[in-house]
PDB file of C-alpha atoms in Angstrom:
ATOM      1  CA  UNK A  22     -23.478-228.661 -17.858  1.00 63.00           C
ATOM      2  CA  UNK A  23     -21.004-229.915 -20.324  1.00 76.00           C
ATOM      3  CA  UNK A  24     -22.922-229.533 -23.350  1.00 78.00           C
ATOM      4  CA  UNK A  25     -21.219-231.460 -25.985  1.00 78.00           C
ATOM      5  CA  UNK A  26     -20.750-234.299 -24.001  1.00 85.00           C
ATOM      6  CA  UNK A  27     -23.905-234.454 -22.321  1.00 89.00           C
ATOM      7  CA  UNK A  28     -27.426-234.438 -23.287  1.00 90.00           C
ATOM      8  CA  UNK A  29     -28.765-231.130 -21.541  1.00 91.00           C
ATOM      9  CA  UNK A  30     -30.822-233.255 -19.775  1.00 92.00           C
ATOM     10  CA  UNK A  31     -28.364-235.673 -18.679  1.00 91.00           C
ATOM     11  CA  UNK A  32     -25.884-232.617 -17.738  1.00 90.00           C
ATOM     12  CA  UNK A  33     -28.026-231.013 -15.353  1.00 92.00           C
ATOM     13  CA  UNK A  34     -29.091-234.609 -13.766  1.00 93.00           C
ATOM     14  CA  UNK A  35     -25.245-235.050 -13.588  1.00 92.00           C
ATOM     15  CA  UNK A  36     -25.126-231.477 -11.994  1.00 91.00           C
ATOM     16  CA  UNK A  37     -27.643-232.141  -9.329  1.00 92.00           C
ATOM     17  CA  UNK A  38     -25.602-235.419  -7.912  1.00 93.00           C
ATOM     18  CA  UNK A  39     -22.668-233.426  -7.796  1.00 92.00           C
ATOM     19  CA  UNK A  40     -24.493-230.483  -5.346  1.00 92.00           C
ATOM     20  CA  UNK A  41     -26.577-232.957  -4.077  1.00 91.00           C
ATOM     21  CA  UNK A  42     -25.025-236.181  -3.858  1.00 92.00           C
ATOM     22  CA  UNK A  43     -26.173-240.081  -4.216  1.00 92.00           C
ATOM     23  CA  UNK A  44     -29.322-240.889  -4.946  1.00 93.00           C
ATOM     24  CA  UNK A  45     -31.266-244.104  -4.034  1.00 92.00           C
ATOM     25  CA  UNK A  46     -31.668-246.831  -6.735  1.00 90.00           C
ATOM     26  CA  UNK A  47     -35.653-246.193  -5.979  1.00 89.00           C
ATOM     27  CA  UNK A  48     -35.302-242.663  -6.925  1.00 92.00           C
ATOM     28  CA  UNK A  49     -37.923-241.554 -10.052  1.00 91.00           C
ATOM     29  CA  UNK A  50     -35.125-240.610 -10.975  1.00 93.00           C
ATOM     30  CA  UNK A  51     -32.770-243.864 -11.499  1.00 91.00           C
ATOM     31  CA  UNK A  52     -35.055-244.986 -14.124  1.00 91.00           C
ATOM     32  CA  UNK A  53     -34.792-242.068 -16.532  1.00 94.00           C
ATOM     33  CA  UNK A  54     -33.088-241.795 -19.737  1.00 94.00           C
ATOM     34  CA  UNK A  55     -30.606-238.933 -18.664  1.00 93.00           C
ATOM     35  CA  UNK A  56     -29.478-241.637 -16.122  1.00 93.00           C
ATOM     36  CA  UNK A  57     -29.036-244.326 -18.483  1.00 93.00           C
ATOM     37  CA  UNK A  58     -27.073-241.773 -20.603  1.00 91.00           C
ATOM     38  CA  UNK A  59     -25.126-240.924 -17.832  1.00 91.00           C
ATOM     39  CA  UNK A  60     -24.589-244.531 -17.303  1.00 92.00           C
ATOM     40  CA  UNK A  61     -23.232-245.104 -20.557  1.00 89.00           C
ATOM     41  CA  UNK A  62     -20.772-242.415 -20.694  1.00 88.00           C
ATOM     42  CA  UNK A  63     -19.232-243.339 -17.223  1.00 90.00           C
ATOM     43  CA  UNK A  64     -20.360-240.414 -15.965  1.00 92.00           C
ATOM     44  CA  UNK A  65     -22.173-242.503 -12.493  1.00 92.00           C
ATOM     45  CA  UNK A  66     -21.392-245.696 -10.919  1.00 92.00           C
ATOM     46  CA  UNK A  67     -23.662-248.059  -8.585  1.00 91.00           C
ATOM     47  CA  UNK A  68     -22.242-247.905  -4.818  1.00 88.00           C
ATOM     48  CA  UNK A  69     -23.052-251.217  -2.630  1.00 85.00           C
ATOM     49  CA  UNK A  70     -21.893-249.997   0.180  1.00 82.00           C
ATOM     50  CA  UNK A  71     -24.061-249.658   2.498  1.00 83.00           C
ATOM     51  CA  UNK A  72     -27.668-248.565   1.217  1.00 86.00           C
ATOM     52  CA  UNK A  73     -27.443-249.387  -2.376  1.00 90.00           C
ATOM     53  CA  UNK A  74     -26.795-246.386  -4.193  1.00 93.00           C
ATOM     54  CA  UNK A  75     -25.954-244.603  -7.382  1.00 94.00           C
ATOM     55  CA  UNK A  76     -23.291-242.150  -7.233  1.00 93.00           C
ATOM     56  CA  UNK A  77     -21.382-238.929  -9.302  1.00 92.00           C
ATOM     57  CA  UNK A  78     -18.031-240.028 -10.388  1.00 91.00           C
ATOM     58  CA  UNK A  79     -15.612-237.237  -9.801  1.00 91.00           C
ATOM     59  CA  UNK A  80     -15.766-234.921 -12.285  1.00 90.00           C
ATOM     60  CA  UNK A  81     -12.054-234.494 -13.358  1.00 86.00           C
ATOM     61  CA  UNK A  82     -12.197-238.581 -13.976  1.00 87.00           C
ATOM     62  CA  UNK A  83     -15.785-238.886 -16.190  1.00 87.00           C
ATOM     63  CA  UNK A  84     -14.960-235.592 -18.127  1.00 85.00           C
ATOM     64  CA  UNK A  85     -11.451-237.025 -19.276  1.00 84.00           C
ATOM     65  CA  UNK A  86     -12.708-240.015 -20.196  1.00 83.00           C
ATOM     66  CA  UNK A  87     -16.029-238.547 -22.181  1.00 83.00           C
ATOM     67  CA  UNK A  88     -13.302-236.298 -23.871  1.00 83.00           C
ATOM     68  CA  UNK A  89     -11.060-239.386 -24.884  1.00 81.00           C
ATOM     69  CA  UNK A  90     -13.896-241.119 -26.110  1.00 80.00           C
ATOM     70  CA  UNK A  91     -15.299-237.685 -28.002  1.00 79.00           C
ATOM     71  CA  UNK A  92     -10.983-237.470 -29.475  1.00 79.00           C
ATOM     72  CA  UNK A  93     -11.972-241.443 -30.444  1.00 80.00           C
ATOM     73  CA  UNK A  94     -14.914-240.984 -32.288  1.00 80.00           C
ATOM     74  CA  UNK A  95     -13.558-237.929 -34.007  1.00 80.00           C
ATOM     75  CA  UNK A  96     -10.204-240.412 -35.431  1.00 79.00           C
ATOM     76  CA  UNK A  97     -12.389-243.217 -36.306  1.00 80.00           C
ATOM     77  CA  UNK A  98     -14.644-240.622 -38.899  1.00 82.00           C
ATOM     78  CA  UNK A  99     -11.065-239.506 -39.925  1.00 77.00           C
ATOM     79  CA  UNK A 100     -10.196-242.270 -40.634  1.00 77.00           C
ATOM     80  CA  UNK A 101     -13.733-243.784 -42.481  1.00 80.00           C
ATOM     81  CA  UNK A 102     -13.088-239.881 -44.376  1.00 79.00           C
ATOM     82  CA  UNK A 103      -9.633-241.077 -45.793  1.00 71.00           C
ATOM     83  CA  UNK A 104     -10.340-244.550 -46.656  1.00 74.00           C
ATOM     84  CA  UNK A 105     -13.151-243.083 -48.766  1.00 77.00           C
ATOM     85  CA  UNK A 106     -11.313-240.544 -50.291  1.00 68.00           C
ATOM     86  CA  UNK A 107      -9.085-243.392 -51.390  1.00 66.00           C
ATOM     87  CA  UNK A 108     -11.903-245.604 -52.375  1.00 73.00           C
ATOM     88  CA  UNK A 109     -13.168-242.663 -54.324  1.00 72.00           C
ATOM     89  CA  UNK A 110     -10.084-242.219 -55.719  1.00 63.00           C
ATOM     90  CA  UNK A 111      -9.654-245.430 -57.287  1.00 68.00           C
ATOM     91  CA  UNK A 112     -13.394-245.504 -58.340  1.00 73.00           C
ATOM     92  CA  UNK A 113     -12.709-242.177 -60.677  1.00 66.00           C
ATOM     93  CA  UNK A 114      -9.455-243.429 -61.909  1.00 63.00           C
ATOM     94  CA  UNK A 115     -11.804-246.390 -63.171  1.00 67.00           C
ATOM     95  CA  UNK A 116     -14.419-244.192 -64.114  1.00 69.00           C
ATOM     96  CA  UNK A 117     -12.340-242.234 -66.630  1.00 63.00           C
ATOM     97  CA  UNK A 118     -10.297-244.853 -68.163  1.00 62.00           C
ATOM     98  CA  UNK A 119     -13.503-246.770 -68.900  1.00 64.00           C
ATOM     99  CA  UNK A 120     -15.141-243.779 -70.231  1.00 64.00           C
ATOM    100  CA  UNK A 121     -12.183-242.441 -72.117  1.00 56.00           C
ATOM    101  CA  UNK A 122     -13.387-242.959 -75.570  1.00 51.00           C
ATOM    102  CA  UNK A 123     -16.783-241.191 -75.110  1.00 46.00           C
ATOM    103  CA  UNK A 124     -17.186-237.503 -75.128  1.00 45.00           C
ATOM    104  CA  UNK A 125     -13.474-237.338 -73.422  1.00 47.00           C
ATOM    105  CA  UNK A 126     -10.947-235.377 -76.514  1.00 57.00           C
ATOM    106  CA  UNK A 127      -8.043-237.889 -76.732  1.00 84.00           C
ATOM    107  CA  UNK A 128      -5.943-235.336 -76.102  1.00 88.00           C
ATOM    108  CA  UNK A 129      -7.172-232.331 -73.041  1.00 89.00           C
ATOM    109  CA  UNK A 130      -4.895-229.305 -71.918  1.00 90.00           C
ATOM    110  CA  UNK A 131      -4.694-228.972 -68.120  1.00 89.00           C
ATOM    111  CA  UNK A 132      -3.450-226.105 -66.296  1.00 89.00           C
ATOM    112  CA  UNK A 133      -4.417-225.937 -63.157  1.00 88.00           C
ATOM    113  CA  UNK A 134      -1.369-227.577 -60.972  1.00 83.00           C
ATOM    114  CA  UNK A 135      -3.593-229.229 -58.416  1.00 83.00           C
ATOM    115  CA  UNK A 136      -5.292-230.799 -61.616  1.00 86.00           C
ATOM    116  CA  UNK A 137      -1.603-232.247 -62.832  1.00 86.00           C
ATOM    117  CA  UNK A 138      -1.220-234.118 -59.366  1.00 82.00           C
ATOM    118  CA  UNK A 139      -4.558-235.720 -59.874  1.00 85.00           C
ATOM    119  CA  UNK A 140      -4.172-236.959 -63.296  1.00 87.00           C
ATOM    120  CA  UNK A 141      -0.493-238.689 -62.506  1.00 85.00           C
ATOM    121  CA  UNK A 142      -2.332-240.194 -59.418  1.00 83.00           C
ATOM    122  CA  UNK A 143      -4.842-241.298 -61.023  1.00 86.00           C
ATOM    123  CA  UNK A 144      -3.612-242.544 -63.813  1.00 88.00           C
ATOM    124  CA  UNK A 145      -0.990-244.517 -61.332  1.00 85.00           C
ATOM    125  CA  UNK A 146      -4.342-246.289 -60.223  1.00 84.00           C
ATOM    126  CA  UNK A 147      -5.418-247.233 -63.604  1.00 85.00           C
ATOM    127  CA  UNK A 148      -2.164-248.785 -63.961  1.00 85.00           C
ATOM    128  CA  UNK A 149      -2.841-252.302 -64.575  1.00 83.00           C
ATOM    129  CA  UNK A 150       0.703-253.814 -66.397  1.00 84.00           C
ATOM    130  CA  UNK A 151       4.152-251.302 -66.400  1.00 89.00           C
ATOM    131  CA  UNK A 152       3.618-247.791 -64.912  1.00 91.00           C
ATOM    132  CA  UNK A 153       6.645-245.118 -66.504  1.00 93.00           C
ATOM    133  CA  UNK A 154       8.074-242.075 -65.560  1.00 92.00           C
ATOM    134  CA  UNK A 155      10.458-239.662 -66.152  1.00 93.00           C
ATOM    135  CA  UNK A 156      11.842-237.143 -63.475  1.00 88.00           C
ATOM    136  CA  UNK A 157      13.993-233.929 -65.087  1.00 88.00           C
ATOM    137  CA  UNK A 158      15.962-231.491 -62.830  1.00 81.00           C
ATOM    138  CA  UNK A 159      13.505-229.197 -62.803  1.00 75.00           C
ATOM    139  CA  UNK A 160      11.771-228.988 -59.288  1.00 66.00           C
ATOM    140  CA  UNK A 161       9.673-226.632 -57.362  1.00 59.00           C
ATOM    141  CA  UNK A 162      12.270-227.651 -54.072  1.00 59.00           C
ATOM    142  CA  UNK A 163      14.909-230.020 -54.275  1.00 58.00           C
ATOM    143  CA  UNK A 164      14.801-234.119 -54.197  1.00 56.00           C
ATOM    144  CA  UNK A 165      15.114-235.691 -50.432  1.00 55.00           C
ATOM    145  CA  UNK A 166      13.668-238.778 -48.882  1.00 53.00           C
ATOM    146  CA  UNK A 167      10.492-237.555 -48.376  1.00 56.00           C
ATOM    147  CA  UNK A 168      10.470-237.493 -52.202  1.00 55.00           C
ATOM    148  CA  UNK A 169      10.304-240.858 -52.300  1.00 53.00           C
ATOM    149  CA  UNK A 170       7.342-242.253 -55.312  1.00 63.00           C
ATOM    150  CA  UNK A 171       5.713-244.159 -53.079  1.00 65.00           C
ATOM    151  CA  UNK A 172       2.461-245.837 -54.583  1.00 68.00           C
ATOM    152  CA  UNK A 173      -1.567-246.837 -53.400  1.00 66.00           C
ATOM    153  CA  UNK A 174      -0.964-250.411 -52.382  1.00 66.00           C
ATOM    154  CA  UNK A 175      -4.049-251.127 -54.887  1.00 66.00           C
ATOM    155  CA  UNK A 176      -1.427-250.469 -57.207  1.00 72.00           C
ATOM    156  CA  UNK A 177       1.434-252.739 -55.949  1.00 67.00           C
ATOM    157  CA  UNK A 178      -1.366-255.055 -55.255  1.00 68.00           C
ATOM    158  CA  UNK A 179      -1.596-255.711 -59.022  1.00 71.00           C
ATOM    159  CA  UNK A 180       1.972-256.114 -59.249  1.00 76.00           C
ATOM    160  CA  UNK A 181       2.044-253.450 -61.740  1.00 82.00           C
ATOM    161  CA  UNK A 182       5.881-252.500 -63.028  1.00 85.00           C
ATOM    162  CA  UNK A 183       7.472-249.265 -61.734  1.00 87.00           C
ATOM    163  CA  UNK A 184      10.300-248.011 -63.942  1.00 89.00           C
ATOM    164  CA  UNK A 185      11.756-244.578 -63.722  1.00 91.00           C
ATOM    165  CA  UNK A 186      14.670-242.560 -65.994  1.00 92.00           C
ATOM    166  CA  UNK A 187      16.095-239.738 -64.163  1.00 89.00           C
ATOM    167  CA  UNK A 188      18.409-237.026 -65.123  1.00 89.00           C
ATOM    168  CA  UNK A 189      22.030-237.197 -64.305  1.00 84.00           C
ATOM    169  CA  UNK A 190      21.412-233.585 -62.038  1.00 83.00           C
ATOM    170  CA  UNK A 191      18.893-235.725 -60.168  1.00 83.00           C
ATOM    171  CA  UNK A 192      21.297-237.403 -58.549  1.00 82.00           C
ATOM    172  CA  UNK A 193      23.601-234.653 -57.481  1.00 79.00           C
ATOM    173  CA  UNK A 194      21.062-233.378 -55.177  1.00 75.00           C
ATOM    174  CA  UNK A 195      22.873-234.121 -51.634  1.00 72.00           C
ATOM    175  CA  UNK A 196      19.862-236.479 -50.549  1.00 72.00           C
ATOM    176  CA  UNK A 197      19.711-238.145 -53.764  1.00 75.00           C
ATOM    177  CA  UNK A 198      21.006-241.594 -52.130  1.00 78.00           C
ATOM    178  CA  UNK A 199      18.145-241.221 -49.451  1.00 79.00           C
ATOM    179  CA  UNK A 200      15.910-240.772 -52.448  1.00 79.00           C
ATOM    180  CA  UNK A 201      16.646-243.207 -54.464  1.00 81.00           C
ATOM    181  CA  UNK A 202      17.213-245.360 -51.673  1.00 81.00           C
ATOM    182  CA  UNK A 203      12.872-245.093 -50.547  1.00 80.00           C
ATOM    183  CA  UNK A 204      12.245-245.139 -54.278  1.00 80.00           C
ATOM    184  CA  UNK A 205      13.828-249.136 -54.479  1.00 82.00           C
ATOM    185  CA  UNK A 206      12.621-250.302 -51.326  1.00 81.00           C
ATOM    186  CA  UNK A 207       9.080-248.869 -52.982  1.00 77.00           C
ATOM    187  CA  UNK A 208       9.593-250.832 -55.870  1.00 80.00           C
ATOM    188  CA  UNK A 209      10.461-248.993 -58.685  1.00 84.00           C
ATOM    189  CA  UNK A 210      13.559-249.808 -60.569  1.00 86.00           C
ATOM    190  CA  UNK A 211      15.363-246.546 -61.568  1.00 86.00           C
ATOM    191  CA  UNK A 212      18.059-245.494 -64.110  1.00 87.00           C
ATOM    192  CA  UNK A 213      19.679-242.414 -65.313  1.00 87.00           C
ATOM    193  CA  UNK A 214      20.940-240.519 -68.058  1.00 87.00           C
ATOM    194  CA  UNK A 215      22.868-237.429 -68.260  1.00 87.00           C
ATOM    195  CA  UNK A 216      19.635-235.444 -69.682  1.00 88.00           C
ATOM    196  CA  UNK A 217      16.139-235.935 -70.778  1.00 90.00           C
ATOM    197  CA  UNK A 218      14.037-233.686 -72.723  1.00 87.00           C
ATOM    198  CA  UNK A 219      10.852-233.868 -70.775  1.00 89.00           C
ATOM    199  CA  UNK A 220       9.190-235.335 -67.783  1.00 91.00           C
ATOM    200  CA  UNK A 221       6.600-237.817 -68.324  1.00 93.00           C
ATOM    201  CA  UNK A 222       4.482-240.385 -67.027  1.00 94.00           C
ATOM    202  CA  UNK A 223       2.326-243.328 -68.415  1.00 95.00           C
ATOM    203  CA  UNK A 224      -0.123-245.787 -67.652  1.00 92.00           C
ATOM    204  CA  UNK A 225       0.341-249.051 -69.369  1.00 89.00           C
ATOM    205  CA  UNK A 226      -0.649-248.034 -72.894  1.00 85.00           C
ATOM    206  CA  UNK A 227      -3.648-246.105 -72.413  1.00 88.00           C
ATOM    207  CA  UNK A 228      -2.692-242.828 -71.127  1.00 91.00           C
ATOM    208  CA  UNK A 229       0.034-240.283 -70.760  1.00 94.00           C
ATOM    209  CA  UNK A 230       0.789-237.191 -69.207  1.00 94.00           C
ATOM    210  CA  UNK A 231       3.357-234.626 -70.923  1.00 94.00           C
ATOM    211  CA  UNK A 232       4.095-231.037 -69.655  1.00 91.00           C
ATOM    212  CA  UNK A 233       4.125-227.667 -71.617  1.00 90.00           C
ATOM    213  CA  UNK A 234       6.833-226.374 -69.685  1.00 84.00           C
ATOM    214  CA  UNK A 235       9.950-227.373 -67.797  1.00 77.00           C
ATOM    215  CA  UNK A 236       8.179-228.147 -64.377  1.00 71.00           C
ATOM    216  CA  UNK A 237       5.018-229.955 -65.368  1.00 71.00           C
ATOM    217  CA  UNK A 238       2.961-228.033 -63.419  1.00 69.00           C
ATOM    218  CA  UNK A 239       2.282-224.804 -65.511  1.00 79.00           C
ATOM    219  CA  UNK A 240       0.512-227.051 -67.731  1.00 90.00           C
ATOM    220  CA  UNK A 241       0.495-230.477 -69.446  1.00 92.00           C
ATOM    221  CA  UNK A 242      -1.159-232.338 -72.435  1.00 93.00           C
ATOM    222  CA  UNK A 243      -3.310-235.765 -70.848  1.00 93.00           C
ATOM    223  CA  UNK A 244      -2.813-237.994 -74.275  1.00 93.00           C
ATOM    224  CA  UNK A 245      -5.329-240.752 -74.777  1.00 89.00           C
ATOM    225  CA  UNK A 246      -4.255-241.889 -78.596  1.00 89.00           C
ATOM    226  CA  UNK A 247      -2.939-244.470 -79.011  1.00 88.00           C
ATOM    227  CA  UNK A 248      -0.346-243.960 -82.082  1.00 90.00           C
ATOM    228  CA  UNK A 249       1.076-241.467 -79.800  1.00 92.00           C
ATOM    229  CA  UNK A 250       1.018-243.243 -76.793  1.00 91.00           C
ATOM    230  CA  UNK A 251       3.034-245.633 -78.778  1.00 90.00           C
ATOM    231  CA  UNK A 252       5.958-243.217 -80.043  1.00 92.00           C
ATOM    232  CA  UNK A 253       5.577-242.060 -75.961  1.00 93.00           C
ATOM    233  CA  UNK A 254       6.607-245.511 -75.197  1.00 91.00           C
ATOM    234  CA  UNK A 255       9.382-245.671 -77.925  1.00 91.00           C
ATOM    235  CA  UNK A 256      10.681-242.659 -76.665  1.00 92.00           C
ATOM    236  CA  UNK A 257      10.842-244.169 -72.881  1.00 91.00           C
ATOM    237  CA  UNK A 258      12.553-247.902 -74.109  1.00 90.00           C
ATOM    238  CA  UNK A 259      14.473-246.081 -75.957  1.00 89.00           C
ATOM    239  CA  UNK A 260      16.222-244.003 -73.506  1.00 90.00           C
ATOM    240  CA  UNK A 261      15.494-247.066 -70.541  1.00 86.00           C
ATOM    241  CA  UNK A 262      17.718-248.739 -72.881  1.00 83.00           C
ATOM    242  CA  UNK A 263      21.465-246.734 -72.815  1.00 82.00           C
ATOM    243  CA  UNK A 264      20.347-245.176 -69.252  1.00 83.00           C
ATOM    244  CA  UNK A 265      22.373-246.644 -66.268  1.00 82.00           C
ATOM    245  CA  UNK A 266      21.078-248.831 -63.567  1.00 81.00           C
ATOM    246  CA  UNK A 267      21.239-246.872 -60.094  1.00 80.00           C
ATOM    247  CA  UNK A 268      20.567-248.162 -56.766  1.00 68.00           C
ATOM    248  CA  UNK A 269      21.010-250.868 -54.584  1.00 53.00           C
ATOM    249  CA  UNK A 270      19.344-253.284 -57.026  1.00 49.00           C
ATOM    250  CA  UNK A 271      22.303-252.904 -58.924  1.00 45.00           C
ATOM    251  CA  UNK A 272      25.038-253.392 -56.766  1.00 42.00           C
ATOM    252  CA  UNK A 273      26.296-257.008 -56.359  1.00 43.00           C
ATOM    253  CA  UNK A 274      29.637-258.008 -57.357  1.00 46.00           C
ATOM    254  CA  UNK A 275      30.309-257.928 -61.323  1.00 56.00           C
ATOM    255  CA  UNK A 276      33.184-259.588 -62.783  1.00 59.00           C
ATOM    256  CA  UNK A 277      35.276-259.219 -60.126  1.00 64.00           C
ATOM    257  CA  UNK A 278      33.433-255.737 -58.785  1.00 72.00           C
ATOM    258  CA  UNK A 279      32.708-254.926 -54.705  1.00 75.00           C
ATOM    259  CA  UNK A 280      29.744-253.366 -54.982  1.00 79.00           C
ATOM    260  CA  UNK A 281      31.133-250.078 -54.461  1.00 82.00           C
ATOM    261  CA  UNK A 282      33.632-250.494 -57.316  1.00 81.00           C
ATOM    262  CA  UNK A 283      30.347-251.328 -59.315  1.00 83.00           C
ATOM    263  CA  UNK A 284      28.605-248.593 -57.464  1.00 85.00           C
ATOM    264  CA  UNK A 285      30.896-246.272 -58.872  1.00 87.00           C
ATOM    265  CA  UNK A 286      30.859-247.395 -62.445  1.00 87.00           C
ATOM    266  CA  UNK A 287      27.096-246.911 -63.006  1.00 85.00           C
ATOM    267  CA  UNK A 288      27.236-243.105 -61.633  1.00 87.00           C
ATOM    268  CA  UNK A 289      31.080-242.799 -63.960  1.00 86.00           C
ATOM    269  CA  UNK A 290      28.872-243.868 -67.248  1.00 83.00           C
ATOM    270  CA  UNK A 291      25.879-241.366 -66.089  1.00 82.00           C
ATOM    271  CA  UNK A 292      28.842-238.680 -66.208  1.00 81.00           C
ATOM    272  CA  UNK A 293      28.670-237.677 -63.334  1.00 84.00           C
ATOM    273  CA  UNK A 294      31.598-235.819 -61.760  1.00 86.00           C
ATOM    274  CA  UNK A 295      34.051-237.193 -58.873  1.00 88.00           C
ATOM    275  CA  UNK A 296      32.189-234.477 -56.417  1.00 87.00           C
ATOM    276  CA  UNK A 297      28.614-235.053 -57.542  1.00 87.00           C
ATOM    277  CA  UNK A 298      29.583-238.744 -57.123  1.00 88.00           C
ATOM    278  CA  UNK A 299      31.002-238.243 -53.758  1.00 87.00           C
ATOM    279  CA  UNK A 300      27.902-236.529 -52.365  1.00 86.00           C
ATOM    280  CA  UNK A 301      25.601-239.046 -53.991  1.00 85.00           C
ATOM    281  CA  UNK A 302      27.415-241.785 -52.174  1.00 85.00           C
ATOM    282  CA  UNK A 303      28.794-240.030 -49.172  1.00 84.00           C
ATOM    283  CA  UNK A 304      32.189-240.720 -49.026  1.00 87.00           C
ATOM    284  CA  UNK A 305      35.246-238.327 -50.008  1.00 89.00           C
ATOM    285  CA  UNK A 306      36.233-237.347 -53.320  1.00 90.00           C
ATOM    286  CA  UNK A 307      39.837-238.808 -52.744  1.00 89.00           C
ATOM    287  CA  UNK A 308      37.718-242.041 -52.470  1.00 89.00           C
ATOM    288  CA  UNK A 309      35.999-241.433 -55.811  1.00 89.00           C
ATOM    289  CA  UNK A 310      39.472-240.786 -57.602  1.00 90.00           C
ATOM    290  CA  UNK A 311      40.670-244.018 -56.024  1.00 86.00           C
ATOM    291  CA  UNK A 312      38.254-246.044 -57.204  1.00 87.00           C
ATOM    292  CA  UNK A 313      37.920-244.229 -60.522  1.00 89.00           C
ATOM    293  CA  UNK A 314      41.863-245.084 -61.060  1.00 87.00           C
ATOM    294  CA  UNK A 315      41.456-248.850 -60.375  1.00 83.00           C
ATOM    295  CA  UNK A 316      38.548-249.425 -62.985  1.00 86.00           C
ATOM    296  CA  UNK A 317      40.454-247.515 -65.605  1.00 86.00           C
ATOM    297  CA  UNK A 318      43.485-250.044 -65.000  1.00 79.00           C
ATOM    298  CA  UNK A 319      40.910-252.908 -64.146  1.00 77.00           C
ATOM    299  CA  UNK A 320      39.642-251.883 -67.158  1.00 80.00           C
ATOM    300  CA  UNK A 321      42.980-251.094 -69.684  1.00 77.00           C
ATOM    301  CA  UNK A 322      41.692-247.859 -70.469  1.00 83.00           C
ATOM    302  CA  UNK A 323      43.119-244.186 -70.646  1.00 84.00           C
ATOM    303  CA  UNK A 324      40.052-242.069 -69.489  1.00 86.00           C
ATOM    304  CA  UNK A 325      36.399-242.310 -67.932  1.00 85.00           C
ATOM    305  CA  UNK A 326      35.060-241.880 -71.727  1.00 83.00           C
ATOM    306  CA  UNK A 327      37.449-245.334 -73.054  1.00 83.00           C
ATOM    307  CA  UNK A 328      36.609-246.972 -69.690  1.00 84.00           C
ATOM    308  CA  UNK A 329      32.546-246.547 -69.721  1.00 83.00           C
ATOM    309  CA  UNK A 330      32.428-248.080 -73.292  1.00 79.00           C
ATOM    310  CA  UNK A 331      34.696-251.432 -72.273  1.00 79.00           C
ATOM    311  CA  UNK A 332      32.673-251.358 -69.591  1.00 82.00           C
ATOM    312  CA  UNK A 333      29.744-251.790 -71.776  1.00 77.00           C
ATOM    313  CA  UNK A 334      31.441-253.789 -74.317  1.00 71.00           C
ATOM    314  CA  UNK A 335      32.541-256.520 -71.172  1.00 72.00           C
ATOM    315  CA  UNK A 336      28.343-256.577 -70.047  1.00 73.00           C
ATOM    316  CA  UNK A 337      29.886-254.795 -66.889  1.00 77.00           C
ATOM    317  CA  UNK A 338      27.046-251.985 -67.574  1.00 75.00           C
ATOM    318  CA  UNK A 339      23.438-253.329 -67.808  1.00 59.00           C
TER     319      UNK A 339
END
């Protein structure tokens, strides 16, 4: 009776109490281990009205309470499993970094898509100072507010600097604004360029992950060779220096520009069209054209290219 909630003996005793009614407190069964289990799990209660007895709790209440207790136990176990997996990831990342110079190759070819994603996560966990990435237009599904590059708390607690450069095309997806704002809220510094040669992930100066195909999921190189890492870092810094900041962290007043004007200027510098800027900022193309016209006038420029050049020369673009 009630297998899974009660032991066989306790279930049989509860069944007899339900069918036969309360028993006296001096009944031999009152001191049994089965009765102790019923008290512990809320299936019986003492009744002191008149002669003291031990009475069964109404089945609908007793069983419901037991099910809730079992569900809570399962939830606690699930939380413990999640915590254990997180600790495993941290320890695994530390192990890989500490043993990278032993029998592990300096350059490793990885073809399993799941393993590629796992390595990227491990590199994130291993970062102590900085974690930098390139994001291209090659996605298996379009970026959205759910495509936020959130990192484990242990990374943020170490004060790791997070920098990302994305292709202009990434900003032209319909939900890109929410995605960018979510990334910045998560702690990322973000910039954009017209085009990138590939996706890339670099953790500090010890490891990098670069793709063998445009999507980065058909194959990748895990690189730990110091000279190659240094070259990839130089590539990132060169692209970063020429990229245009995007997102809320760059929308403050700039030489008299309103936050919206500054935002339009930033996106204009990436080469985005009026339509793409309008979709990203969730305003009309007519409004974008009005802002662009105002920027051309303020910068005394005849065209967009001249406006970006003038804005760069004046320090209006970081």
